[in-house]
PDB file of N, CA and C in Angstrom:
ATOM      1  N   ARG A   1       0.838  -1.165   0.000  1.00 84.00           N
ATOM      2  CA  ARG A   1       0.000   0.000   0.000  1.00 84.00           C
ATOM      3  C   ARG A   1       0.890   1.237   0.000  1.00 84.00           C
ATOM      4  N   TYR A   2       0.523   2.225  -0.774  1.00 87.00           N
ATOM      5  CA  TYR A   2       1.282   3.474  -0.898  1.00 87.00           C
ATOM      6  C   TYR A   2       0.579   4.556  -0.086  1.00 87.00           C
ATOM      7  N   LEU A   3       1.293   5.180   0.838  1.00 86.00           N
ATOM      8  CA  LEU A   3       0.728   6.246   1.664  1.00 86.00           C
ATOM      9  C   LEU A   3       1.544   7.513   1.478  1.00 86.00           C
ATOM     10  N   GLU A   4       0.857   8.640   1.400  1.00 85.00           N
ATOM     11  CA  GLU A   4       1.555   9.915   1.262  1.00 85.00           C
ATOM     12  C   GLU A   4       1.557  10.722   2.544  1.00 85.00           C
ATOM     13  N   LYS A   5       0.819  10.274   3.549  1.00 84.00           N
ATOM     14  CA  LYS A   5       0.798  10.958   4.842  1.00 84.00           C
ATOM     15  C   LYS A   5       0.606   9.909   5.935  1.00 84.00           C
ATOM     16  N   PRO A   6       0.972  10.238   7.159  1.00 81.00           N
ATOM     17  CA  PRO A   6       0.805   9.272   8.249  1.00 81.00           C
ATOM     18  C   PRO A   6      -0.668   8.910   8.447  1.00 81.00           C
ATOM     19  N   GLN A   7      -0.930   7.639   8.563  1.00 83.00           N
ATOM     20  CA  GLN A   7      -2.288   7.186   8.834  1.00 83.00           C
ATOM     21  C   GLN A   7      -2.256   5.750   9.330  1.00 83.00           C
ATOM     22  N   GLU A   8      -3.350   5.351   9.939  1.00 86.00           N
ATOM     23  CA  GLU A   8      -3.483   3.987  10.431  1.00 86.00           C
ATOM     24  C   GLU A   8      -3.740   3.052   9.259  1.00 86.00           C
ATOM     25  N   VAL A   9      -3.129   1.879   9.303  1.00 87.00           N
ATOM     26  CA  VAL A   9      -3.287   0.895   8.234  1.00 87.00           C
ATOM     27  C   VAL A   9      -3.826  -0.394   8.833  1.00 87.00           C
ATOM     28  N   SER A  10      -4.835  -0.963   8.201  1.00 88.00           N
ATOM     29  CA  SER A  10      -5.400  -2.241   8.638  1.00 88.00           C
ATOM     30  C   SER A  10      -5.242  -3.260   7.528  1.00 88.00           C
ATOM     31  N   PHE A  11      -4.855  -4.455   7.903  1.00 88.00           N
ATOM     32  CA  PHE A  11      -4.774  -5.570   6.964  1.00 88.00           C
ATOM     33  C   PHE A  11      -5.861  -6.555   7.365  1.00 88.00           C
ATOM     34  N   LEU A  12      -6.875  -6.669   6.543  1.00 88.00           N
ATOM     35  CA  LEU A  12      -8.031  -7.502   6.864  1.00 88.00           C
ATOM     36  C   LEU A  12      -8.031  -8.774   6.030  1.00 88.00           C
ATOM     37  N   ASN A  13      -8.546  -9.835   6.623  1.00 89.00           N
ATOM     38  CA  ASN A  13      -8.734 -11.112   5.916  1.00 89.00           C
ATOM     39  C   ASN A  13      -7.448 -11.644   5.297  1.00 89.00           C
ATOM     40  N   ILE A  14      -6.365 -11.587   6.048  1.00 92.00           N
ATOM     41  CA  ILE A  14      -5.115 -12.160   5.555  1.00 92.00           C
ATOM     42  C   ILE A  14      -4.957 -13.572   6.113  1.00 92.00           C
ATOM     43  N   ASP A  15      -4.219 -14.381   5.410  1.00 95.00           N
ATOM     44  CA  ASP A  15      -4.030 -15.772   5.810  1.00 95.00           C
ATOM     45  C   ASP A  15      -3.230 -15.864   7.103  1.00 95.00           C
ATOM     46  N   PRO A  16      -3.564 -16.862   7.939  1.00 95.00           N
ATOM     47  CA  PRO A  16      -2.776 -17.074   9.155  1.00 95.00           C
ATOM     48  C   PRO A  16      -1.370 -17.545   8.791  1.00 95.00           C
ATOM     49  N   GLU A  17      -0.404 -16.710   9.055  1.00 96.00           N
ATOM     50  CA  GLU A  17       1.005 -16.992   8.756  1.00 96.00           C
ATOM     51  C   GLU A  17       1.854 -16.047   9.579  1.00 96.00           C
ATOM     52  N   LYS A  18       3.154 -16.115   9.358  1.00 96.00           N
ATOM     53  CA  LYS A  18       4.076 -15.160   9.962  1.00 96.00           C
ATOM     54  C   LYS A  18       4.429 -14.122   8.897  1.00 96.00           C
ATOM     55  N   TYR A  19       4.389 -12.849   9.292  1.00 95.00           N
ATOM     56  CA  TYR A  19       4.610 -11.760   8.349  1.00 95.00           C
ATOM     57  C   TYR A  19       5.704 -10.826   8.848  1.00 95.00           C
ATOM     58  N   LEU A  20       6.383 -10.201   7.901  1.00 94.00           N
ATOM     59  CA  LEU A  20       7.313  -9.114   8.176  1.00 94.00           C
ATOM     60  C   LEU A  20       6.751  -7.857   7.526  1.00 94.00           C
ATOM     61  N   ILE A  21       6.951  -6.724   8.172  1.00 92.00           N
ATOM     62  CA  ILE A  21       6.484  -5.454   7.611  1.00 92.00           C
ATOM     63  C   ILE A  21       7.700  -4.643   7.185  1.00 92.00           C
ATOM     64  N   ARG A  22       7.624  -4.122   5.969  1.00 92.00           N
ATOM     65  CA  ARG A  22       8.705  -3.309   5.411  1.00 92.00           C
ATOM     66  C   ARG A  22       8.118  -1.984   4.939  1.00 92.00           C
ATOM     67  N   VAL A  23       8.810  -0.904   5.240  1.00 92.00           N
ATOM     68  CA  VAL A  23       8.398   0.426   4.798  1.00 92.00           C
ATOM     69  C   VAL A  23       9.516   1.004   3.943  1.00 92.00           C
ATOM     70  N   ILE A  24       9.135   1.533   2.794  1.00 92.00           N
ATOM     71  CA  ILE A  24      10.087   2.180   1.895  1.00 92.00           C
ATOM     72  C   ILE A  24       9.720   3.659   1.817  1.00 92.00           C
ATOM     73  N   TYR A  25      10.682   4.528   2.119  1.00 91.00           N
ATOM     74  CA  TYR A  25      10.466   5.962   1.980  1.00 91.00           C
ATOM     75  C   TYR A  25      10.712   6.346   0.527  1.00 91.00           C
ATOM     76  N   ASP A  26       9.639   6.626  -0.193  1.00 92.00           N
ATOM     77  CA  ASP A  26       9.720   6.961  -1.615  1.00 92.00           C
ATOM     78  C   ASP A  26       9.982   8.464  -1.756  1.00 92.00           C
ATOM     79  N   GLU A  27      11.234   8.838  -1.642  1.00 91.00           N
ATOM     80  CA  GLU A  27      11.617  10.252  -1.617  1.00 91.00           C
ATOM     81  C   GLU A  27      11.202  11.015  -2.871  1.00 91.00           C
ATOM     82  N   ASN A  28      11.268  10.390  -4.038  1.00 91.00           N
ATOM     83  CA  ASN A  28      10.921  11.092  -5.281  1.00 91.00           C
ATOM     84  C   ASN A  28       9.491  10.800  -5.747  1.00 91.00           C
ATOM     85  N   LYS A  29       8.736  10.064  -4.959  1.00 91.00           N
ATOM     86  CA  LYS A  29       7.311   9.792  -5.186  1.00 91.00           C
ATOM     87  C   LYS A  29       7.006   9.167  -6.553  1.00 91.00           C
ATOM     88  N   ASN A  30       7.887   8.272  -6.999  1.00 93.00           N
ATOM     89  CA  ASN A  30       7.632   7.581  -8.267  1.00 93.00           C
ATOM     90  C   ASN A  30       7.016   6.197  -8.059  1.00 93.00           C
ATOM     91  N   ARG A  31       6.720   5.861  -6.803  1.00 93.00           N
ATOM     92  CA  ARG A  31       6.057   4.618  -6.405  1.00 93.00           C
ATOM     93  C   ARG A  31       6.877   3.350  -6.648  1.00 93.00           C
ATOM     94  N   ILE A  32       8.187   3.501  -6.821  1.00 92.00           N
ATOM     95  CA  ILE A  32       9.069   2.333  -6.892  1.00 92.00           C
ATOM     96  C   ILE A  32      10.301   2.621  -6.036  1.00 92.00           C
ATOM     97  N   TRP A  33      10.946   1.541  -5.571  1.00 93.00           N
ATOM     98  CA  TRP A  33      12.158   1.708  -4.779  1.00 93.00           C
ATOM     99  C   TRP A  33      13.322   1.967  -5.715  1.00 93.00           C
ATOM    100  N   ASP A  34      14.010   3.077  -5.499  1.00 94.00           N
ATOM    101  CA  ASP A  34      15.168   3.426  -6.314  1.00 94.00           C
ATOM    102  C   ASP A  34      16.439   2.975  -5.604  1.00 94.00           C
ATOM    103  N   THR A  35      17.286   2.285  -6.345  1.00 94.00           N
ATOM    104  CA  THR A  35      18.488   1.688  -5.776  1.00 94.00           C
ATOM    105  C   THR A  35      19.623   2.675  -5.583  1.00 94.00           C
ATOM    106  N   GLY A  36      19.507   3.857  -6.133  1.00 92.00           N
ATOM    107  CA  GLY A  36      20.584   4.833  -6.039  1.00 92.00           C
ATOM    108  C   GLY A  36      21.578   4.649  -7.176  1.00 92.00           C
ATOM    109  N   ASN A  37      22.639   5.454  -7.140  1.00 93.00           N
ATOM    110  CA  ASN A  37      23.662   5.393  -8.178  1.00 93.00           C
ATOM    111  C   ASN A  37      25.006   5.741  -7.543  1.00 93.00           C
ATOM    112  N   PHE A  38      25.865   4.743  -7.449  1.00 94.00           N
ATOM    113  CA  PHE A  38      27.167   4.927  -6.801  1.00 94.00           C
ATOM    114  C   PHE A  38      27.991   6.008  -7.498  1.00 94.00           C
ATOM    115  N   LEU A  39      28.018   5.987  -8.816  1.00 96.00           N
ATOM    116  CA  LEU A  39      28.844   6.939  -9.565  1.00 96.00           C
ATOM    117  C   LEU A  39      28.360   8.379  -9.421  1.00 96.00           C
ATOM    118  N   LYS A  40      27.049   8.562  -9.244  1.00 94.00           N
ATOM    119  CA  LYS A  40      26.489   9.908  -9.082  1.00 94.00           C
ATOM    120  C   LYS A  40      26.319  10.290  -7.611  1.00 94.00           C
ATOM    121  N   HIS A  41      26.790   9.426  -6.704  1.00 94.00           N
ATOM    122  CA  HIS A  41      26.700   9.663  -5.260  1.00 94.00           C
ATOM    123  C   HIS A  41      25.252   9.839  -4.799  1.00 94.00           C
ATOM    124  N   ILE A  42      24.351   9.034  -5.352  1.00 93.00           N
ATOM    125  CA  ILE A  42      22.942   9.057  -4.969  1.00 93.00           C
ATOM    126  C   ILE A  42      22.662   7.809  -4.139  1.00 93.00           C
ATOM    127  N   ASN A  43      22.205   8.010  -2.908  1.00 94.00           N
ATOM    128  CA  ASN A  43      21.893   6.884  -2.029  1.00 94.00           C
ATOM    129  C   ASN A  43      20.576   6.226  -2.422  1.00 94.00           C
ATOM    130  N   PRO A  44      20.430   4.938  -2.112  1.00 95.00           N
ATOM    131  CA  PRO A  44      19.133   4.295  -2.349  1.00 95.00           C
ATOM    132  C   PRO A  44      18.094   4.859  -1.381  1.00 95.00           C
ATOM    133  N   GLU A  45      16.827   4.705  -1.742  1.00 94.00           N
ATOM    134  CA  GLU A  45      15.768   5.156  -0.851  1.00 94.00           C
ATOM    135  C   GLU A  45      15.756   4.274   0.395  1.00 94.00           C
ATOM    136  N   GLU A  46      15.461   4.898   1.520  1.00 93.00           N
ATOM    137  CA  GLU A  46      15.542   4.218   2.812  1.00 93.00           C
ATOM    138  C   GLU A  46      14.465   3.142   2.954  1.00 93.00           C
ATOM    139  N   VAL A  47      14.865   2.006   3.519  1.00 94.00           N
ATOM    140  CA  VAL A  47      13.956   0.894   3.792  1.00 94.00           C
ATOM    141  C   VAL A  47      14.052   0.577   5.278  1.00 94.00           C
ATOM    142  N   ILE A  48      12.893   0.458   5.936  1.00 92.00           N
ATOM    143  CA  ILE A  48      12.846   0.148   7.363  1.00 92.00           C
ATOM    144  C   ILE A  48      11.967  -1.083   7.560  1.00 92.00           C
ATOM    145  N   TYR A  49      12.424  -1.975   8.427  1.00 93.00           N
ATOM    146  CA  TYR A  49      11.669  -3.186   8.746  1.00 93.00           C
ATOM    147  C   TYR A  49      11.144  -3.098  10.175  1.00 93.00           C
ATOM    148  N   PHE A  50       9.916  -3.570  10.375  1.00 91.00           N
ATOM    149  CA  PHE A  50       9.366  -3.671  11.725  1.00 91.00           C
ATOM    150  C   PHE A  50      10.201  -4.669  12.496  1.00 91.00           C
ATOM    151  N   LYS A  51      10.494  -4.376  13.752  1.00 90.00           N
ATOM    152  CA  LYS A  51      11.451  -5.170  14.519  1.00 90.00           C
ATOM    153  C   LYS A  51      10.997  -6.597  14.804  1.00 90.00           C
ATOM    154  N   ASN A  52       9.700  -6.853  14.814  1.00 90.00           N
ATOM    155  CA  ASN A  52       9.187  -8.181  15.156  1.00 90.00           C
ATOM    156  C   ASN A  52       8.503  -8.845  13.971  1.00 90.00           C
ATOM    157  N   GLU A  53       8.594 -10.150  13.934  1.00 94.00           N
ATOM    158  CA  GLU A  53       7.800 -10.927  12.989  1.00 94.00           C
ATOM    159  C   GLU A  53       6.389 -11.013  13.567  1.00 94.00           C
ATOM    160  N   LEU A  54       5.375 -10.817  12.743  1.00 93.00           N
ATOM    161  CA  LEU A  54       3.991 -10.866  13.214  1.00 93.00           C
ATOM    162  C   LEU A  54       3.414 -12.248  12.953  1.00 93.00           C
ATOM    163  N   ASP A  55       2.943 -12.883  14.008  1.00 94.00           N
ATOM    164  CA  ASP A  55       2.352 -14.216  13.909  1.00 94.00           C
ATOM    165  C   ASP A  55       0.837 -14.057  13.884  1.00 94.00           C
ATOM    166  N   VAL A  56       0.254 -14.076  12.689  1.00 94.00           N
ATOM    167  CA  VAL A  56      -1.186 -13.894  12.519  1.00 94.00           C
ATOM    168  C   VAL A  56      -1.855 -15.257  12.631  1.00 94.00           C
ATOM    169  N   ARG A  57      -2.858 -15.340  13.508  1.00 94.00           N
ATOM    170  CA  ARG A  57      -3.567 -16.604  13.731  1.00 94.00           C
ATOM    171  C   ARG A  57      -5.010 -16.479  13.276  1.00 94.00           C
ATOM    172  N   ALA A  58      -5.589 -17.600  12.921  1.00 92.00           N
ATOM    173  CA  ALA A  58      -6.975 -17.622  12.444  1.00 92.00           C
ATOM    174  C   ALA A  58      -7.913 -17.105  13.534  1.00 92.00           C
ATOM    175  N   ASN A  59      -8.835 -16.237  13.136  1.00 90.00           N
ATOM    176  CA  ASN A  59      -9.872 -15.681  14.011  1.00 90.00           C
ATOM    177  C   ASN A  59      -9.315 -14.878  15.188  1.00 90.00           C
ATOM    178  N   TRP A  60      -8.146 -14.316  15.041  1.00 90.00           N
ATOM    179  CA  TRP A  60      -7.545 -13.468  16.066  1.00 90.00           C
ATOM    180  C   TRP A  60      -7.353 -12.070  15.493  1.00 90.00           C
ATOM    181  N   GLU A  61      -7.320 -11.103  16.379  1.00 90.00           N
ATOM    182  CA  GLU A  61      -6.956  -9.744  15.999  1.00 90.00           C
ATOM    183  C   GLU A  61      -5.693  -9.372  16.758  1.00 90.00           C
ATOM    184  N   ILE A  62      -4.792  -8.692  16.084  1.00 89.00           N
ATOM    185  CA  ILE A  62      -3.607  -8.169  16.762  1.00 89.00           C
ATOM    186  C   ILE A  62      -3.449  -6.706  16.376  1.00 89.00           C
ATOM    187  N   THR A  63      -2.882  -5.949  17.282  1.00 89.00           N
ATOM    188  CA  THR A  63      -2.605  -4.539  17.032  1.00 89.00           C
ATOM    189  C   THR A  63      -1.133  -4.297  17.323  1.00 89.00           C
ATOM    190  N   GLU A  64      -0.454  -3.688  16.386  1.00 88.00           N
ATOM    191  CA  GLU A  64       0.960  -3.351  16.542  1.00 88.00           C
ATOM    192  C   GLU A  64       1.145  -1.883  16.192  1.00 88.00           C
ATOM    193  N   VAL A  65       2.065  -1.239  16.860  1.00 87.00           N
ATOM    194  CA  VAL A  65       2.392   0.154  16.571  1.00 87.00           C
ATOM    195  C   VAL A  65       3.781   0.185  15.944  1.00 87.00           C
ATOM    196  N   PHE A  66       3.859   0.796  14.778  1.00 85.00           N
ATOM    197  CA  PHE A  66       5.122   0.927  14.048  1.00 85.00           C
ATOM    198  C   PHE A  66       5.353   2.419  13.882  1.00 85.00           C
ATOM    199  N   ASP A  67       6.159   3.012  14.751  1.00 81.00           N
ATOM    200  CA  ASP A  67       6.396   4.452  14.739  1.00 81.00           C
ATOM    201  C   ASP A  67       7.458   4.775  13.694  1.00 81.00           C
ATOM    202  N   LEU A  68       7.077   5.531  12.688  1.00 79.00           N
ATOM    203  CA  LEU A  68       7.973   5.850  11.581  1.00 79.00           C
ATOM    204  C   LEU A  68       8.572   7.244  11.684  1.00 79.00           C
ATOM    205  N   ALA A  69       8.455   7.856  12.845  1.00 74.00           N
ATOM    206  CA  ALA A  69       8.993   9.208  13.017  1.00 74.00           C
ATOM    207  C   ALA A  69      10.492   9.198  12.777  1.00 74.00           C
ATOM    208  N   LYS A  70      10.940  10.118  11.942  1.00 59.00           N
ATOM    209  CA  LYS A  70      12.374  10.220  11.628  1.00 59.00           C
ATOM    210  C   LYS A  70      13.047  11.180  12.568  1.00 59.00           C
TER     211      LYS A  70
END
């Protein structure tokens, strides 16, 4: 999901499994992750992972807070 401002995100009706959450800061807003360019001294766009693996179980609800404040 692509977000342009901070907001709450809900994932509904997902399969019971273990999940990882990854956030990509799309600095140039082109909706893809840019790898950067070593020769032009351009860094890749920042990627942040949620610290815990989420264990989603059938018929359960979980709430996690992922603070993205820089």
